[in-house]
mmCIF file of C-alpha atoms in Angstrom:
data_model
loop_
_atom_site.group_PDB
_atom_site.id
_atom_site.type_symbol
_atom_site.label_atom_id
_atom_site.label_comp_id
_atom_site.label_asym_id
_atom_site.label_seq_id
_atom_site.Cartn_x
_atom_site.Cartn_y
_atom_site.Cartn_z
ATOM 1 C CA MET A 1 2.121 1.900 -11.353
ATOM 2 C CA THR A 2 2.538 -0.045 -9.752
ATOM 3 C CA LEU A 3 4.197 -1.462 -5.882
ATOM 4 C CA LYS A 4 7.553 -1.489 -7.414
ATOM 5 C CA ASP A 5 6.825 2.429 -7.997
ATOM 6 C CA PHE A 6 5.866 3.596 -4.900
ATOM 7 C CA TYR A 7 8.754 3.646 -1.959
ATOM 8 C CA THR A 8 7.943 3.894 1.791
ATOM 9 C CA PHE A 9 9.532 7.674 3.333
ATOM 10 C CA ASP A 10 11.193 7.617 7.489
ATOM 11 C CA SER A 11 13.540 9.315 9.254
ATOM 12 C CA ARG A 12 16.669 7.685 9.919
ATOM 13 C CA ASN A 13 16.726 8.898 13.934
ATOM 14 C CA TYR A 14 19.872 9.413 13.652
ATOM 15 C CA LEU A 15 21.432 10.067 17.546
ATOM 16 C CA THR A 16 23.224 13.011 16.170
ATOM 17 C CA THR A 17 20.897 15.075 14.539
ATOM 18 C CA PHE A 18 18.768 18.259 16.174
ATOM 19 C CA ALA A 19 15.315 16.746 17.432
ATOM 20 C CA VAL A 20 13.080 18.934 19.267
ATOM 21 C CA LYS A 21 9.715 18.524 21.050
ATOM 22 C CA SER A 22 6.851 20.927 21.153
ATOM 23 C CA ASP A 23 5.700 22.181 24.122
ATOM 24 C CA ILE A 24 2.323 22.101 22.735
ATOM 25 C CA TRP A 25 2.889 17.372 23.454
ATOM 26 C CA LYS A 26 4.996 18.115 26.070
ATOM 27 C CA GLU A 27 2.152 19.685 28.517
ATOM 28 C CA ALA A 28 -0.397 17.964 27.469
ATOM 29 C CA LEU A 29 2.093 14.394 28.525
ATOM 30 C CA LYS A 30 2.922 16.729 32.256
ATOM 31 C CA ARG A 31 -0.870 16.865 33.368
ATOM 32 C CA LYS A 32 -0.706 12.824 32.028
ATOM 33 C CA ASN A 33 -3.356 13.392 29.191
ATOM 34 C CA SER A 34 -1.449 10.779 26.878
ATOM 35 C CA LYS A 35 -5.085 10.601 24.490
ATOM 36 C CA LEU A 36 -4.186 14.714 24.019
ATOM 37 C CA ALA A 37 -0.707 14.456 23.438
ATOM 38 C CA ARG A 38 -1.663 11.292 20.836
ATOM 39 C CA LYS A 39 -4.120 13.654 19.408
ATOM 40 C CA ILE A 40 -1.668 16.782 19.230
ATOM 41 C CA SER A 41 0.787 13.750 17.197
ATOM 42 C CA TRP A 42 -1.341 12.504 15.051
ATOM 43 C CA ASP A 43 -3.070 16.349 14.047
ATOM 44 C CA LEU A 44 0.414 18.689 13.668
ATOM 45 C CA GLU A 45 1.446 15.068 10.986
ATOM 46 C CA LEU A 46 -2.179 15.057 9.270
ATOM 47 C CA GLY A 47 -2.415 18.538 8.598
ATOM 48 C CA ASN A 48 -5.622 19.288 11.020
ATOM 49 C CA TYR A 49 -4.751 22.880 11.865
ATOM 50 C CA GLU A 50 -8.102 23.537 13.855
ATOM 51 C CA GLY A 51 -8.415 24.888 16.425
ATOM 52 C CA TYR A 52 -4.118 25.642 16.704
ATOM 53 C CA GLU A 53 -2.716 28.219 17.473
ATOM 54 C CA PHE A 54 0.803 28.746 14.699
ATOM 55 C CA PRO A 55 3.399 28.647 14.807
ATOM 56 C CA ILE A 56 3.839 25.679 16.728
ATOM 57 C CA VAL A 57 6.501 26.204 19.614
ATOM 58 C CA PHE A 58 9.668 23.567 19.425
ATOM 59 C CA ARG A 59 12.264 23.221 21.445
ATOM 60 C CA GLU A 60 15.404 21.292 21.649
ATOM 61 C CA VAL A 61 15.328 17.904 23.432
ATOM 62 C CA ALA A 62 18.138 18.244 26.653
ATOM 63 C CA GLY A 63 20.023 14.755 27.075
ATOM 64 C CA GLU A 64 18.377 13.354 22.945
ATOM 65 C CA SER A 65 19.095 15.610 20.764
ATOM 66 C CA GLY A 66 22.169 15.361 18.367
ATOM 67 C CA LYS A 67 24.069 18.632 16.402
ATOM 68 C CA GLN A 68 23.975 17.535 13.714
ATOM 69 C CA MET A 69 21.297 20.195 10.855
ATOM 70 C CA ARG A 70 19.489 17.344 7.786
ATOM 71 C CA ASP A 71 16.719 18.618 6.427
ATOM 72 C CA VAL A 72 15.056 16.353 7.925
ATOM 73 C CA LEU A 73 14.451 16.492 12.012
ATOM 74 C CA ASP A 74 12.518 14.006 13.978
ATOM 75 C CA ASN A 75 11.363 14.098 17.488
ATOM 76 C CA ARG A 76 12.148 10.665 18.688
ATOM 77 C CA SER A 77 9.797 8.579 19.476
ATOM 78 C CA ILE A 78 7.147 11.212 18.062
ATOM 79 C CA ARG A 79 5.576 11.206 14.870
ATOM 80 C CA THR A 80 5.803 14.999 13.386
ATOM 81 C CA TYR A 81 9.027 15.921 11.156
ATOM 82 C CA LEU A 82 10.055 19.112 10.951
ATOM 83 C CA ILE A 83 11.878 19.667 7.007
ATOM 84 C CA SER A 84 14.153 22.228 6.088
ATOM 85 C CA ASP A 85 13.507 25.291 4.071
ATOM 86 C CA ARG A 86 15.903 23.360 1.248
ATOM 87 C CA MET A 87 13.065 20.640 1.219
ATOM 88 C CA ARG A 88 10.006 22.885 1.463
ATOM 89 C CA ASP A 89 11.312 24.445 -2.046
ATOM 90 C CA LEU A 90 11.845 21.428 -3.588
ATOM 91 C CA LEU A 91 8.310 19.950 -2.811
ATOM 92 C CA ILE A 92 6.877 23.611 -4.614
ATOM 93 C CA ASP A 93 9.529 23.503 -7.600
ATOM 94 C CA ASN A 94 8.479 20.692 -8.279
ATOM 95 C CA ASN A 95 4.326 20.235 -7.530
ATOM 96 C CA ILE A 96 5.019 17.577 -5.255
ATOM 97 C CA THR A 97 1.388 16.778 -4.311
ATOM 98 C CA GLY A 98 0.143 15.576 -0.477
ATOM 99 C CA TRP A 99 2.176 17.989 1.832
ATOM 100 C CA GLU A 100 1.626 21.356 3.879
ATOM 101 C CA CYS A 101 3.718 23.300 6.354
ATOM 102 C CA TYR A 102 2.685 24.499 9.421
ATOM 103 C CA GLU A 103 4.934 28.092 11.200
ATOM 104 C CA ILE A 104 6.416 26.839 14.130
ATOM 105 C CA GLU A 105 9.042 28.652 16.209
ATOM 106 C CA MET A 106 12.146 26.507 17.548
ATOM 107 C CA TYR A 107 14.737 26.972 19.788
ATOM 108 C CA ASP A 108 17.389 25.171 20.948
ATOM 109 C CA LYS A 109 18.349 25.426 24.521
ATOM 110 C CA LYS A 110 19.915 27.780 25.513
ATOM 111 C CA GLY A 111 16.823 29.501 24.353
ATOM 112 C CA ASN A 112 18.462 30.074 21.109
ATOM 113 C CA ILE A 113 15.646 30.972 18.141
ATOM 114 C CA VAL A 114 16.437 27.752 15.284
ATOM 115 C CA SER A 115 15.404 29.170 12.163
ATOM 116 C CA GLY A 116 15.143 27.690 8.488
ATOM 117 C CA TYR A 117 12.531 25.069 9.836
ATOM 118 C CA ASN A 118 9.021 23.922 9.193
ATOM 119 C CA GLY A 119 6.019 21.767 10.210
ATOM 120 C CA PHE A 120 5.868 18.507 7.823
ATOM 121 C CA SER A 121 1.909 17.670 6.793
ATOM 122 C CA VAL A 122 1.438 14.495 5.585
ATOM 123 C CA THR A 123 -2.093 15.197 3.970
ATOM 124 C CA GLY A 124 -2.220 12.560 0.609
ATOM 125 C CA LYS A 125 -4.303 9.456 1.645
ATOM 126 C CA CYS A 126 -4.144 6.292 1.208
ATOM 127 C CA ASN A 127 -7.144 4.065 2.569
ATOM 128 C CA ASP A 128 -6.238 0.510 3.058
ATOM 129 C CA MET A 129 -3.616 -1.438 5.759
ATOM 130 C CA VAL A 130 -0.136 -1.607 4.300
ATOM 131 C CA LYS A 131 0.732 -5.952 4.982
ATOM 132 C CA ILE A 132 3.678 -6.963 4.678
ATOM 133 C CA ASP A 133 3.405 -10.667 2.330
ATOM 134 C CA PHE A 134 4.239 -12.495 5.910
ATOM 135 C CA GLU A 135 3.650 -16.244 3.192
ATOM 136 C CA ASN A 136 7.817 -14.349 1.276
ATOM 137 C CA ILE A 137 9.792 -16.372 4.550
ATOM 138 C CA ILE A 138 13.588 -14.738 2.795
ATOM 139 C CA LYS A 139 17.079 -15.504 4.643
ATOM 140 C CA ASP A 140 18.997 -13.009 4.797
ATOM 141 C CA LYS A 141 22.419 -15.546 4.191
ATOM 142 C CA LYS A 142 25.094 -12.029 5.795
ATOM 143 C CA ARG A 143 22.759 -11.899 8.992
ATOM 144 C CA ASP A 144 21.331 -14.628 9.336
ATOM 145 C CA TYR A 145 18.382 -14.793 9.378
ATOM 146 C CA PHE A 146 14.982 -15.122 8.356
ATOM 147 C CA GLU A 147 12.240 -12.734 7.430
ATOM 148 C CA ALA A 148 9.428 -11.384 5.734
ATOM 149 C CA LYS A 149 9.780 -9.909 2.278
ATOM 150 C CA GLY A 150 7.801 -6.996 0.487
ATOM 151 C CA ALA A 151 5.391 -4.660 1.695
ATOM 152 C CA MET A 152 1.452 -3.693 0.248
ATOM 153 C CA PHE A 153 -1.804 -1.888 -0.364
ATOM 154 C CA ASP A 154 -4.594 -1.499 -3.139
ATOM 155 C CA ILE A 155 -2.871 1.016 -5.592
ATOM 156 C CA GLU A 156 -7.030 1.427 -6.455
ATOM 157 C CA LYS A 157 -8.206 3.358 -2.364
ATOM 158 C CA TRP A 158 -5.262 5.373 -2.794
ATOM 159 C CA ASP A 159 -5.797 9.830 -3.776
ATOM 160 C CA GLY A 160 -3.029 9.856 -6.544
ATOM 161 C CA SER A 161 -0.667 12.715 -4.035
ATOM 162 C CA ASP A 162 2.911 11.911 -4.633
ATOM 163 C CA ILE A 163 3.331 11.730 -0.897
ATOM 164 C CA PHE A 164 0.113 9.371 1.131
ATOM 165 C CA ARG A 165 -0.598 7.914 3.933
ATOM 166 C CA ALA A 166 -1.740 4.625 4.251
ATOM 167 C CA CYS A 167 -2.325 3.129 8.063
ATOM 168 C CA GLY A 168 0.484 4.390 9.963
ATOM 169 C CA TRP A 169 2.910 4.434 7.105
ATOM 170 C CA ARG A 170 4.919 6.654 4.996
ATOM 171 C CA ILE A 171 4.853 6.595 1.060
ATOM 172 C CA ILE A 172 6.360 8.343 -1.510
ATOM 173 C CA THR A 173 5.840 7.794 -5.401
ATOM 174 C CA LYS A 174 8.872 7.292 -7.454
ATOM 175 C CA LYS A 175 9.283 10.421 -8.715
ATOM 176 C CA VAL A 176 9.635 12.375 -4.864
ATOM 177 C CA TYR A 177 12.334 9.364 -4.579
ATOM 178 C CA GLU A 178 14.553 10.291 -7.683
ATOM 179 C CA LEU A 179 14.119 13.478 -6.552
ATOM 180 C CA PHE A 180 15.330 13.361 -2.533
ATOM 181 C CA LYS A 181 18.361 11.410 -4.220
ATOM 182 C CA LYS A 182 19.339 13.692 -7.046
ATOM 183 C CA HIS A 183 18.825 16.172 -4.112
ATOM 184 C CA LYS A 184 20.716 14.429 -2.094
ATOM 185 C CA ILE A 185 18.192 15.344 0.971
ATOM 186 C CA THR A 186 19.604 14.080 3.810
ATOM 187 C CA ALA A 187 18.739 12.785 7.003
ATOM 188 C CA ILE A 188 15.880 10.156 5.544
ATOM 189 C CA GLU A 189 14.875 6.178 4.633
ATOM 190 C CA MET A 190 14.042 4.906 1.853
ATOM 191 C CA THR A 191 13.259 0.993 0.920
ATOM 192 C CA ARG A 192 10.853 0.423 -2.577
ATOM 193 C CA MET A 193 7.625 -1.129 -1.123
ATOM 194 C CA THR A 194 8.597 -3.975 -2.815
ATOM 195 C CA ASP A 195 11.781 -4.846 -1.288
ATOM 196 C CA TYR A 196 10.908 -3.881 2.066
ATOM 197 C CA THR A 197 11.862 -6.646 4.898
ATOM 198 C CA CYS A 198 10.620 -7.467 8.777
ATOM 199 C CA TRP A 199 12.703 -10.269 10.425
ATOM 200 C CA LEU A 200 10.603 -13.115 11.623
ATOM 201 C CA GLY A 201 13.362 -15.019 13.204
ATOM 202 C CA ASP A 202 17.020 -16.116 13.821
ATOM 203 C CA THR A 203 15.692 -19.884 11.991
ATOM 204 C CA LYS A 204 12.470 -20.970 9.814
ATOM 205 C CA GLU A 205 10.737 -22.388 12.318
ATOM 206 C CA GLN A 206 10.784 -19.632 14.052
ATOM 207 C CA ALA A 207 10.439 -17.380 11.194
ATOM 208 C CA LEU A 208 6.942 -19.146 10.305
ATOM 209 C CA GLU A 209 5.846 -19.343 13.498
ATOM 210 C CA ASN A 210 5.985 -15.175 13.464
ATOM 211 C CA SER A 211 5.259 -14.857 10.393
ATOM 212 C CA ILE A 212 1.434 -17.209 11.325
ATOM 213 C CA ARG A 213 1.104 -14.842 14.037
ATOM 214 C CA GLU A 214 2.289 -11.552 12.254
ATOM 215 C CA ILE A 215 -0.385 -12.227 9.459
ATOM 216 C CA GLY A 216 -3.310 -11.793 12.859
ATOM 217 C CA ARG A 217 -1.911 -8.940 13.917
ATOM 218 C CA GLN A 218 -2.471 -7.402 11.176
ATOM 219 C CA ASN A 219 -5.744 -6.880 10.289
ATOM 220 C CA GLU A 220 -6.524 -6.154 14.734
ATOM 221 C CA ARG A 221 -3.795 -3.405 13.728
ATOM 222 C CA TRP A 222 -5.956 -1.858 10.885
ATOM 223 C CA GLU A 223 -9.240 -2.796 13.235
ATOM 224 C CA GLU A 224 -7.057 -0.531 16.204
ATOM 225 C CA PHE A 225 -6.450 2.189 13.567
ATOM 226 C CA LYS A 226 -9.814 2.604 11.571
ATOM 227 C CA ALA A 227 -11.351 3.310 14.495
ATOM 228 C CA GLU A 228 -8.883 5.686 16.591
ATOM 229 C CA MET A 229 -9.332 8.305 12.982
ATOM 230 C CA HIS A 230 -12.702 7.184 12.729
ATOM 231 C CA LEU A 231 -12.784 5.982 9.148
ATOM 232 C CA GLY A 232 -15.863 3.241 7.903
#
């Protein structure tokens, strides 16, 4: 496999999609414990369930939630996703690896229970950072600005899972990409790693300056991530 066989995987963050946040996350913020809130988000995202009581309760976010029930529900600024029973069953039936679901209870703003969804964790791993190719600067002629094109990671450090994380990135294999496309899984955004782009500037000079700065920042972010995740 090459980098062309991998895709980024994220929620599309539609403002019209139903959005919820967990009670335990909100309670941590209420106590002004942002470190705990961040830990809760990472634990649920990565499948570190020890010490948690299930089901995890999620409630609709007043003033932020849309009405559309799509296959992926995000939590706005929080990294945890919920997925539909349809999407969960699709992953199970096709023997997709690198993920787990956890039990939830979800309520709308009127207190009515909303069924058909599950907490979603990415358990597949790649112990490497994703590097954007900031040296490959191209011009987007339609939008008239410059951007870096391409993202990469060390495939040798990937555990072979169909869904996995590399640093803070969710990544899927071509097999999963084609499965999601075929079954029209909604509210997801998938981009081939080699096609990934990142804005750098409106002029070539600005793009070059930002490119140099971002190359240094990538390494700093990786060191910060390793420290937070207790990686070697």
